Coordinates of C-alpha atoms in Angstrom, one line a residue:
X1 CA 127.3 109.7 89.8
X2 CA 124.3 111.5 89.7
X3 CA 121.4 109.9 91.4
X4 CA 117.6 111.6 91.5
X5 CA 114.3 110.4 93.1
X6 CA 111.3 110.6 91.1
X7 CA 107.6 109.9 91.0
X8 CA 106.0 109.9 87.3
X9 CA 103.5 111.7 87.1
X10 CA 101.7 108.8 86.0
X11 CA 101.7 106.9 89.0
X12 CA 99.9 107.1 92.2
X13 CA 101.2 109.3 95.0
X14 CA 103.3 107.4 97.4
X15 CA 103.8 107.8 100.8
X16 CA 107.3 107.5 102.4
X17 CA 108.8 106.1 99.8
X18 CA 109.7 107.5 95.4
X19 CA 108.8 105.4 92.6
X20 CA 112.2 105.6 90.9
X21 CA 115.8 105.8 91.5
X22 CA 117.5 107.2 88.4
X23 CA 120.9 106.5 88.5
X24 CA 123.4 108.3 86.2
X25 CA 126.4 105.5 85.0
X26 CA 128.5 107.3 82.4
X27 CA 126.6 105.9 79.3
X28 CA 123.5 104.2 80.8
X29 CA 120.8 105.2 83.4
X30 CA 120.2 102.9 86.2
X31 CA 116.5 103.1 86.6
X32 CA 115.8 101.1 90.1
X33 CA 111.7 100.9 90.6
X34 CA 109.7 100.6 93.7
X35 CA 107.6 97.4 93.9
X36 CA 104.7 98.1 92.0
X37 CA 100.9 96.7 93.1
X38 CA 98.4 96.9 91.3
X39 CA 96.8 100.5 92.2
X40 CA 96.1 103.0 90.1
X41 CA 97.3 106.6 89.3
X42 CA 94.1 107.7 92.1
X43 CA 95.4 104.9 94.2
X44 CA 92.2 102.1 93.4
X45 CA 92.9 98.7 93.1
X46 CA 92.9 97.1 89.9
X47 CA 91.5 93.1 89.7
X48 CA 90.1 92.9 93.1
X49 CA 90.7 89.2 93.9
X50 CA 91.5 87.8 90.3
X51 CA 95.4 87.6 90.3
X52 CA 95.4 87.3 86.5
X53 CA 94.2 91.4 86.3
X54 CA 96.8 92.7 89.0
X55 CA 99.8 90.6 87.7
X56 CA 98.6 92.2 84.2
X57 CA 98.5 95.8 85.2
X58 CA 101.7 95.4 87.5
X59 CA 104.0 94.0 84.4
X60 CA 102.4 97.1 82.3
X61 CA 103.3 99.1 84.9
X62 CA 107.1 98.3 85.2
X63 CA 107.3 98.1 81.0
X64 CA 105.4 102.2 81.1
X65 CA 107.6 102.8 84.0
X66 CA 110.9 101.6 81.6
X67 CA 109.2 103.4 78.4
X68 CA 108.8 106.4 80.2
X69 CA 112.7 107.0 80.7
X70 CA 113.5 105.6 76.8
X71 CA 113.5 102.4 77.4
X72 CA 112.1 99.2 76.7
X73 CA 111.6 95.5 77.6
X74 CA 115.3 94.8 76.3
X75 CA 116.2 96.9 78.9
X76 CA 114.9 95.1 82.0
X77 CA 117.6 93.6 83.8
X78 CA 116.3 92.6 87.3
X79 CA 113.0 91.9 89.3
X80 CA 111.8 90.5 92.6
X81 CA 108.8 89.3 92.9
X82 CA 106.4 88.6 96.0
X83 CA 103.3 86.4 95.7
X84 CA 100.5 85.1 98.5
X85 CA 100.0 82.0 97.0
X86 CA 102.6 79.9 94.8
X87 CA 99.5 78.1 93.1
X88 CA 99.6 81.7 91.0
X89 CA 103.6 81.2 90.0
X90 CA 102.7 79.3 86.3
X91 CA 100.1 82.4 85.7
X92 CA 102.7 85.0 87.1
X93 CA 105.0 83.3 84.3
X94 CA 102.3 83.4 81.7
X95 CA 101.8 87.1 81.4
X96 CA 105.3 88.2 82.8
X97 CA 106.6 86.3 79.4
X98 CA 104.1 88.9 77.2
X99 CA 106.2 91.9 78.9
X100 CA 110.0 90.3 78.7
X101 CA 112.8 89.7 76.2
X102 CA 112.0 85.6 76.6
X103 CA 115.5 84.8 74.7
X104 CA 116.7 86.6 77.2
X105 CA 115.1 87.0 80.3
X106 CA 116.0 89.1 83.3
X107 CA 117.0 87.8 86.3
X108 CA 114.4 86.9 89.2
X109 CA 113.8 86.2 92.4
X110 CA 110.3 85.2 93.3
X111 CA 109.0 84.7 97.3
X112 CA 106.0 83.6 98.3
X113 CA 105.1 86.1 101.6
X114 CA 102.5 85.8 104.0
X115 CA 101.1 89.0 103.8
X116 CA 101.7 92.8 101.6
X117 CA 100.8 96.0 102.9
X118 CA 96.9 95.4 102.1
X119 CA 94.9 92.4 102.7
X120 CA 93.5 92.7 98.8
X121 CA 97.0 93.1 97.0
X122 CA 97.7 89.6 95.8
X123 CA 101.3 90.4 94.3
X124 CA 104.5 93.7 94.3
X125 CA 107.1 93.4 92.2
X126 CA 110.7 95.9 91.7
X127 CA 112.8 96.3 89.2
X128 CA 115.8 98.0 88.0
X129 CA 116.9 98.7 84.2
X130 CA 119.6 99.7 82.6
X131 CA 119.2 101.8 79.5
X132 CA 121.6 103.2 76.9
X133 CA 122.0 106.9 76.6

């Protein structure tokens, strides 16, 4: 298989680490993605403090992210998610279902952390999708 290591041009820069894993599987790509925060292409924070506005722009993200190599919602397959708080899990359910196939959902793994990287980054989540060539 043919595997390369990208960063959309889209996205912010990252450091140490590439957005996206695109792994060639015959008659799919394997797109694996980097847990996304809510940051944007310059590397600001989106929704400082309101957990509503990052878990927004953070499923955008990941459904650009899927669009960008042909894809589509359909075509999710997997995330993980980590949350601060698990008061926020029934709003991180609310928007996720306006970015999933809700008949048939990916699977999930959600854990609530103690800390991210940054003290104001309420929530990361990766995922990996499998679309069609």
């Amino acid at each position: 298989t043919v595997t390369t290591l990208e960063n959309p041009a889209f996205l912010n820069t990252p450091r140490g680490y590439s957005h996206v894993a695109k792994i060639d599987m015959g008659n799919a790509w394997m797109i694996m993605i980097s847990g996304q925060v809510p940051l944007d292409k310059d590397g600001n924070l989106v929704g400082k403090g309101d957990f509503s506005a990052q878990t927004e722009f953070v499923y955008a993200r990941l459904i650009d992210i899927i669009k960008y190599y042909g894809g589509n919602r359909d075509h999710l397959m997997r995330t993980g998610i980590f949350i601060l708080d698990n008061k926020n899990i029934a709003t991180l359910r609310e928007i996720r279902n306006r970015y999933i196939n809700t008949e048939k959902p990916p699977t999930s793994t959600a854990v609530v952390v103690s800390s991210l990287f940054r003290d104001d980054i309420l929530l990361e989540i990766e995922a990996t999708a499998i679309i069609p060539k």
